[in-house]
Short mmCIF file of C-alpha atoms in Angstrom, two decimals:
data_model
loop_
_atom_site.label_atom_id
_atom_site.label_comp_id
_atom_site.label_asym_id
_atom_site.label_seq_id
_atom_site.Cartn_x
_atom_site.Cartn_y
_atom_site.Cartn_z
CA ARG A 141 5.16 -9.01 -24.44
CA LEU A 142 6.73 -11.21 -21.96
CA SER A 143 10.89 -11.64 -22.88
CA THR A 144 12.09 -15.02 -22.74
CA SER A 145 14.86 -13.30 -19.65
CA THR A 146 11.22 -12.19 -17.69
CA SER A 147 9.92 -15.58 -18.34
CA THR A 148 13.15 -17.54 -16.65
CA GLN A 149 12.84 -14.99 -13.85
CA PHE A 150 9.42 -15.52 -13.22
CA ILE A 151 9.74 -19.72 -12.96
CA SER A 152 12.81 -19.01 -11.05
CA ARG A 153 10.79 -17.22 -8.22
CA SER A 154 8.27 -19.42 -8.42
CA CYS A 155 10.54 -22.14 -7.67
CA PHE A 156 11.55 -20.21 -4.91
CA LEU A 157 8.29 -19.55 -3.30
CA PHE A 158 7.54 -23.28 -3.53
CA VAL A 159 10.45 -24.53 -1.80
CA ALA A 160 10.26 -21.46 0.91
CA VAL A 161 6.87 -22.93 1.70
CA LEU A 162 7.66 -26.33 1.66
CA SER A 163 10.23 -25.92 4.31
CA ASN A 164 8.05 -23.99 6.01
CA VAL A 165 5.74 -27.06 6.07
CA LEU A 166 7.98 -29.43 6.68
CA HIS A 167 10.11 -27.45 9.91
CA CYS A 168 13.84 -28.58 8.36
CA LYS A 169 17.23 -26.77 8.18
CA MET A 170 18.29 -26.22 4.34
CA PRO A 171 21.19 -23.84 2.80
CA ILE A 172 21.15 -20.39 3.15
CA GLY A 173 19.84 -19.87 -0.32
CA PHE A 174 16.68 -21.40 0.84
CA ALA A 175 16.50 -19.65 3.57
CA GLU A 176 16.99 -16.48 1.72
CA ALA A 177 14.04 -17.65 -0.92
CA GLU A 178 11.30 -18.20 1.95
CA ARG A 179 12.02 -15.17 3.55
CA SER A 180 11.12 -13.40 -0.23
CA ALA A 181 8.19 -15.47 -0.25
CA GLU A 182 7.14 -14.31 3.37
CA ALA A 183 7.51 -10.90 2.18
CA GLN A 184 5.21 -11.01 -0.70
CA LEU A 185 2.68 -12.51 1.31
CA ALA A 186 3.13 -9.58 3.57
CA GLY A 187 2.20 -7.35 1.14
CA MET A 188 4.00 -4.66 -0.67
CA GLN A 189 7.01 -1.98 0.28
CA ARG A 190 7.19 1.38 -0.69
CA GLU A 191 10.24 3.40 -0.58
CA ILE A 192 9.78 7.40 -0.20
CA HIS A 193 12.23 10.23 -0.02
CA THR A 194 11.99 13.24 1.58
CA GLU A 195 13.95 16.77 1.62
CA ASP A 196 14.79 19.07 4.16
CA LYS A 197 11.56 20.44 4.24
CA LEU A 198 8.68 20.51 7.19
CA GLU A 199 6.25 19.04 4.98
CA TYR A 200 3.98 16.28 5.45
CA LYS A 201 3.49 14.01 2.26
CA PHE A 202 0.24 12.01 3.17
CA PHE A 203 -1.36 8.57 2.22
CA PRO A 204 -3.76 6.63 3.33
CA ASN A 205 -4.37 4.28 6.32
CA TYR A 206 -7.08 1.92 7.90
CA SER A 207 -5.20 -0.58 9.58
CA GLN A 208 -4.31 2.09 12.60
CA ALA A 209 -0.39 0.54 12.22
CA LEU A 210 2.73 1.98 10.73
CA LYS A 211 5.97 -0.08 10.25
CA PHE A 212 8.57 1.37 8.87
CA LYS A 213 12.57 1.91 8.13
CA ILE A 214 13.73 5.30 8.37
CA LYS A 215 17.29 6.53 7.08
CA ALA A 216 18.17 10.04 8.34
CA ALA A 217 20.69 12.03 9.97
CA HIS A 218 17.88 13.20 13.28
CA ASP A 219 14.02 14.96 12.59
CA ALA A 220 12.02 12.34 11.16
CA HIS A 221 8.58 12.80 11.69
CA VAL A 222 5.57 11.06 11.52
CA ALA A 223 1.91 12.53 11.57
CA ILE A 224 -1.33 10.51 12.09
CA THR A 225 -4.75 12.66 10.72
CA GLU A 226 -8.07 11.85 9.87
CA GLY A 227 -7.30 13.24 6.57
CA PRO A 228 -4.58 13.82 4.00
CA VAL A 229 -3.36 17.23 5.21
CA GLU A 230 -1.87 19.05 8.67
CA ALA A 231 -4.99 20.08 10.68
CA ASN A 232 -5.98 19.00 14.08
CA PRO A 233 -7.26 16.66 15.16
CA MET A 234 -3.67 15.14 14.89
CA TYR A 235 -0.75 12.84 16.52
CA GLU A 236 2.79 13.58 15.81
CA ILE A 237 5.44 11.52 16.61
CA PHE A 238 9.36 12.87 16.33
CA PHE A 239 11.88 10.72 16.09
CA GLY A 240 15.81 12.16 16.72
CA GLY A 241 14.71 15.59 17.77
CA TRP A 242 16.77 17.50 19.85
CA GLY A 243 19.64 16.49 18.73
CA ASN A 244 18.77 12.89 18.04
CA ALA A 245 18.54 12.31 21.21
CA LYS A 246 14.68 11.85 21.61
CA ILE A 247 11.46 10.41 20.05
CA ALA A 248 8.24 12.23 21.44
CA ILE A 249 4.50 12.40 20.99
CA ARG A 250 2.91 15.73 20.14
CA LYS A 251 -0.90 15.97 20.13
CA ASN A 252 -2.73 18.64 18.03
CA ARG A 253 0.71 20.46 17.63
CA GLU A 254 0.74 22.00 20.78
CA LYS A 255 3.37 22.28 22.94
CA PRO A 256 4.82 20.46 25.37
CA GLU A 257 4.66 17.15 23.89
CA VAL A 258 2.33 14.31 25.68
CA ILE A 259 5.29 12.16 26.27
CA GLU A 260 8.88 11.64 25.88
CA GLN A 261 11.44 9.32 26.14
CA PRO A 262 15.48 10.19 26.05
CA TYR A 263 16.61 7.74 22.80
CA PRO A 264 20.45 8.91 22.57
CA ASN A 265 21.05 8.49 18.66
CA THR A 266 17.68 7.54 17.68
CA LEU A 267 18.13 7.64 13.69
CA SER A 268 21.36 7.79 11.59
CA ALA A 269 22.36 9.37 7.97
CA GLY A 270 24.47 5.70 7.46
CA GLU A 271 21.86 3.06 8.25
CA PHE A 272 18.23 2.11 8.24
CA LYS A 273 16.25 2.41 11.53
CA GLU A 274 13.25 -0.03 12.15
CA PHE A 275 10.28 1.46 14.18
CA TRP A 276 6.57 0.98 14.51
CA ILE A 277 3.46 2.95 15.78
CA THR A 278 -0.12 2.01 16.56
CA TRP A 279 -2.95 4.22 17.11
CA TYR A 280 -5.77 1.86 18.39
CA ASP A 281 -7.22 0.38 22.09
CA GLY A 282 -6.97 3.55 23.20
CA ALA A 283 -3.44 4.18 23.11
CA VAL A 284 -0.40 5.61 20.55
CA ASN A 285 2.37 2.90 20.91
CA ILE A 286 5.62 3.25 19.93
CA GLY A 287 8.27 0.09 19.44
CA LEU A 288 11.35 -0.92 17.78
CA ASP A 289 11.71 -3.69 15.04
CA ASP A 290 9.59 -6.83 15.20
CA ASN A 291 9.61 -6.20 19.09
CA PRO A 292 5.65 -6.33 19.53
CA THR A 293 6.22 -4.68 23.43
CA PRO A 294 6.24 -0.96 22.69
CA PHE A 295 9.31 0.99 24.50
CA LEU A 296 6.94 4.20 24.41
CA SER A 297 3.26 4.21 25.21
CA TRP A 298 0.82 7.28 25.61
CA SER A 299 -3.40 6.66 26.50
CA ASP A 300 -5.56 9.62 25.00
CA PRO A 301 -9.21 8.93 26.25
CA ALA A 302 -9.98 10.87 23.13
CA MET A 303 -8.15 8.88 20.22
CA LEU A 304 -8.63 9.93 16.98
CA ASN A 305 -9.65 8.03 13.91
CA GLY A 306 -6.56 8.70 12.21
CA GLN A 307 -6.96 7.36 8.22
CA PHE A 308 -3.71 8.91 7.04
CA PHE A 309 -0.41 8.92 7.97
CA GLY A 310 2.64 11.54 6.56
CA ILE A 311 6.39 11.85 6.71
CA ARG A 312 8.43 14.61 6.60
CA THR A 313 12.27 15.25 7.40
CA GLY A 314 13.33 18.84 8.84
CA TRP A 315 15.59 20.80 10.17
CA GLY A 316 18.73 20.14 8.02
CA ALA A 317 17.84 16.42 7.65
CA THR A 318 16.84 14.07 4.75
CA GLY A 319 15.29 10.69 4.70
CA THR A 320 14.52 7.99 2.94
CA TRP A 321 11.79 5.28 4.15
CA ILE A 322 10.49 2.32 3.53
CA ILE A 323 7.16 1.61 4.36
CA GLU A 324 5.48 -1.55 4.78
CA ASP A 325 2.02 -1.07 3.28
CA ASN A 326 0.05 -4.61 4.39
CA TRP A 327 1.05 -4.33 8.13
CA ALA A 328 -1.61 -4.98 10.76
CA GLY A 329 -0.03 -4.11 14.15
CA TRP A 330 0.06 -6.59 16.98
CA ARG A 331 -3.69 -7.59 16.51
CA ALA A 332 -4.05 -11.10 16.00
CA PRO A 333 -5.69 -12.11 12.36
CA ALA A 334 -8.97 -13.16 11.57
CA THR A 335 -7.83 -15.82 9.36
CA THR A 336 -4.23 -18.32 9.16
CA PRO A 337 -2.21 -16.41 6.69
CA TRP A 338 -2.94 -19.07 3.97
CA GLN A 339 -6.98 -17.73 4.27
CA GLU A 340 -6.27 -14.42 4.68
CA ILE A 341 -7.34 -12.18 1.57
CA HIS A 342 -5.27 -9.47 2.29
CA ASP A 343 -7.20 -5.79 2.59
CA SER A 344 -4.08 -3.74 1.91
CA PRO A 345 -5.37 -0.81 4.70
CA GLY A 346 -2.61 1.23 3.26
CA TRP A 347 -4.53 1.86 0.20
CA ASN A 348 -8.12 0.50 0.21
CA ILE A 349 -10.27 3.75 1.39
CA GLY A 350 -13.71 3.51 3.93
CA PRO A 351 -14.83 1.17 6.07
CA PRO A 352 -15.95 -2.30 5.13
CA ALA A 353 -19.44 -3.04 3.75
CA PRO A 354 -22.37 -4.70 5.84
CA VAL A 355 -22.04 -8.62 4.96
CA GLY A 356 -24.34 -9.48 2.11
CA THR A 357 -24.47 -5.89 0.44
CA THR A 358 -21.39 -6.20 -2.07
CA GLN A 359 -23.30 -5.92 -5.52
CA PRO A 360 -20.87 -4.50 -7.60
CA THR A 361 -22.41 -2.31 -10.63
CA TRP A 362 -20.49 -0.47 -13.31
CA VAL A 363 -21.93 2.97 -13.83
CA PRO A 364 -21.23 5.02 -16.78
CA THR A 365 -19.95 8.55 -16.27
CA SER A 366 -17.48 10.77 -17.96
CA GLY A 367 -15.57 13.32 -16.87
CA THR A 368 -15.15 14.86 -13.19
CA ASN A 369 -18.54 13.36 -12.28
CA ILE A 370 -17.75 10.48 -9.83
CA PRO A 371 -20.29 8.68 -8.40
CA PRO A 372 -20.79 8.40 -4.05
CA ASP A 373 -20.11 5.10 -3.87
CA ALA A 374 -17.31 4.86 -6.25
CA VAL A 375 -15.03 1.66 -5.35
CA PRO A 376 -11.18 3.20 -4.36
CA GLY A 377 -8.37 0.98 -5.66
CA GLY A 378 -5.13 3.24 -5.20
CA PHE A 379 -3.33 6.63 -4.49
CA ASP A 380 -1.34 9.14 -6.73
CA ASN A 381 -1.56 12.74 -4.49
CA GLU A 382 -5.24 12.16 -4.85
CA GLN A 383 -7.61 8.84 -4.45
CA LEU A 384 -7.29 6.76 -7.41
CA TYR A 385 -10.89 4.95 -8.12
CA ILE A 386 -11.66 1.82 -10.11
CA GLY A 387 -13.01 1.71 -14.21
CA ARG A 388 -13.09 0.74 -17.29
CA ALA A 389 -13.30 2.40 -20.53
CA SER A 390 -13.70 0.14 -24.05
CA HIS A 391 -10.68 1.30 -26.59
CA ALA A 392 -9.16 -0.16 -29.79
CA GLY A 393 -12.00 -3.19 -29.54
CA SER A 394 -11.26 -4.07 -25.64
CA VAL A 395 -13.31 -3.09 -22.33
CA THR A 396 -10.09 -2.21 -20.04
CA PRO A 397 -10.06 -1.84 -16.46
CA GLY A 398 -7.69 1.19 -15.40
CA LYS A 399 -7.77 3.81 -12.85
CA VAL A 400 -9.99 7.15 -12.50
CA VAL A 401 -8.40 10.03 -11.87
CA PRO A 402 -10.94 12.69 -10.63
CA SER A 403 -8.92 16.05 -11.05
CA HIS A 404 -8.27 14.50 -14.66
CA GLY A 405 -12.01 13.69 -15.74
CA VAL A 406 -10.91 10.65 -17.73
CA CYS A 407 -10.10 6.44 -17.00
CA TYR A 408 -7.06 5.97 -18.04
CA VAL A 409 -6.38 2.25 -19.53
CA ALA A 410 -2.69 0.81 -20.65
CA TRP A 411 -3.11 -0.84 -23.96
CA GLY A 412 -0.36 -1.20 -26.83
CA GLY A 413 2.74 0.23 -24.63
CA ALA A 414 0.73 3.30 -23.85
CA GLU A 415 -1.33 5.36 -21.33
CA HIS A 416 -4.68 6.26 -22.65
CA GLY A 417 -7.00 8.91 -20.83
CA ILE A 418 -10.53 8.06 -21.94
CA PRO A 419 -13.25 10.71 -21.23
CA ASP A 420 -15.97 8.14 -21.22
CA TYR A 421 -15.73 5.50 -19.02
CA GLU A 422 -17.80 3.11 -16.28
CA VAL A 423 -16.85 3.26 -12.68
CA LEU A 424 -17.18 0.59 -9.91
CA THR A 425 -19.77 1.16 -7.23
CA GLY A 426 -21.42 -0.34 -4.35
CA CYS A 427 -18.59 -2.73 -3.03
CA ASN A 428 -15.81 -3.29 -0.79
CA PRO A 429 -13.76 -5.35 -2.50
CA SER A 430 -9.79 -6.79 -0.86
CA TRP A 431 -6.53 -7.81 -2.49
CA ILE A 432 -4.52 -10.63 -2.84
CA PRO A 433 -0.93 -10.26 -3.59
CA VAL A 434 -0.14 -12.35 -6.73
CA LEU A 435 3.08 -13.58 -8.91
CA GLY A 436 2.38 -14.15 -12.45
CA ASP A 437 -0.25 -16.12 -14.05
CA GLN A 438 -1.32 -17.41 -10.34
CA VAL A 439 -4.93 -15.14 -10.14
CA PRO A 440 -7.37 -16.61 -7.88
CA ASP A 441 -10.64 -17.99 -8.65
CA HIS A 442 -12.41 -15.49 -7.60
CA ALA A 443 -10.68 -12.93 -8.87
CA PHE A 444 -13.21 -10.27 -10.49
CA PRO A 445 -13.60 -10.16 -14.25
CA ALA A 446 -13.63 -6.64 -15.29
CA GLY A 447 -13.24 -6.50 -19.20
CA THR A 448 -11.92 -8.66 -22.26
CA SER A 449 -9.08 -7.79 -24.12
CA GLU A 450 -9.20 -7.43 -28.34
CA THR A 451 -9.22 -11.08 -28.84
CA GLY A 452 -11.63 -11.93 -26.04
CA GLU A 453 -9.41 -12.92 -23.26
CA GLN A 454 -10.86 -12.14 -19.78
CA LEU A 455 -9.34 -9.35 -18.04
CA PHE A 456 -9.29 -8.72 -14.01
CA ILE A 457 -8.45 -5.75 -12.06
CA GLY A 458 -5.09 -5.34 -10.22
CA ARG A 459 -3.09 -2.80 -9.01
CA ALA A 460 0.61 -2.03 -8.45
CA GLN A 461 3.40 -0.20 -6.84
CA HIS A 462 5.35 2.40 -9.30
CA GLY A 463 7.56 5.04 -7.27
CA ASP A 464 4.96 6.70 -4.09
CA THR A 465 2.06 5.36 -5.88
CA VAL A 466 -0.30 2.55 -6.15
CA THR A 467 -1.77 2.68 -9.59
CA VAL A 468 -5.00 0.45 -11.00
CA GLY A 469 -4.05 -1.46 -13.95
CA LYS A 470 -5.69 -4.67 -15.75
CA VAL A 471 -4.14 -8.15 -15.09
CA GLN A 472 -4.27 -10.15 -18.50
CA LYS A 473 -3.49 -13.83 -16.94
CA SER A 474 -1.41 -14.97 -20.35
CA HIS A 475 0.79 -12.31 -19.78
CA LYS A 476 1.71 -13.18 -16.75
CA VAL A 477 1.66 -9.45 -14.90
CA CYS A 478 0.08 -6.60 -14.29
CA TYR A 479 -0.15 -3.77 -16.53
CA ILE A 480 -0.73 -0.07 -15.55
CA PRO A 481 -0.95 3.03 -16.99
CA TYR A 482 1.09 5.76 -15.74
CA GLY A 483 3.49 8.80 -17.57
CA GLY A 484 1.96 8.16 -20.84
CA GLN A 485 3.40 4.42 -21.13
CA GLU A 486 1.72 0.93 -20.18
CA ILE A 487 4.13 -0.97 -17.33
CA ALA A 488 3.99 -4.41 -16.98
CA LYS A 489 4.36 -5.50 -13.15
CA GLU A 490 5.03 -9.02 -12.06
CA ASN A 491 4.76 -8.10 -8.54
CA PHE A 492 1.16 -7.08 -7.69
CA GLU A 493 -2.81 -7.40 -6.12
CA VAL A 494 -5.43 -8.76 -7.83
CA MET A 495 -8.68 -7.70 -6.62
CA VAL A 496 -11.54 -10.41 -5.35
CA LEU A 497 -14.92 -10.14 -3.43
#
């Protein structure tokens, strides 16, 4: 399924990744091209980025977030708003952060949609319609903090003795402005990681739903079901206007992992160039997996096997960004891609994440 061009691109990118890692180890100076490769490699390890467009419409688009931290770039003339909520709806309790409001002259935080704002900071020309501006927000340790670029020192901070458990964020633009956002999915804020970058298993907090399972309770189980009957401990894996769950189904001599869309009542699998909706399927339950960013056939040894192809090859669970979604699909190591079912098609993704336990 891979063209000669695709194979060449993969080999080239793998070589760049190796050279970038070697550069970090040796701490040596290298030509510009290799430095760019190093930055690309670091970006792959950090996680995926999503580009999202918002119209001149004061309605939030919501996405899950369990890191309590958000890093993004925004290109808008003014009035780019971020909401922090406990669910994917505009409802109290909630925080709202206004970037470039009041004539593109300030940044402010509002709680529970009540005026006046709890804190505000003059910031002339906050945003620009011609270039991206980068910001970050964290809401942990009893405070909402806002900062710029890669500077860990916030320029605006507000302590809240009744911090909400914000597990979703929403974005919007309005008052005559549209926006283009680039969201960094795997950003964990400024808290020190528990492991080194090479040991870290990326938890993709932007898409994992629910708290981590207690140590020693990981017991993955496939539960047969059909239609809209989703087990209460079903394992979430992605998001496409609603939570997607990890499923698998028999199709054309294969057992193929895919995405369960509750409102559709089927498990979608990618096979033979098309997306197939299977009404009788299995749902993964009883565990809290993690996700590791992967390029091509670099499937980790502890990846969770979830099915077999029609030729008997082992299949793994993967997921990848597609548009404004993160979609669950199948990883077939010999093909060096993750196939996701989307829009009636089987779509091959070279950059993806693999599920591990």
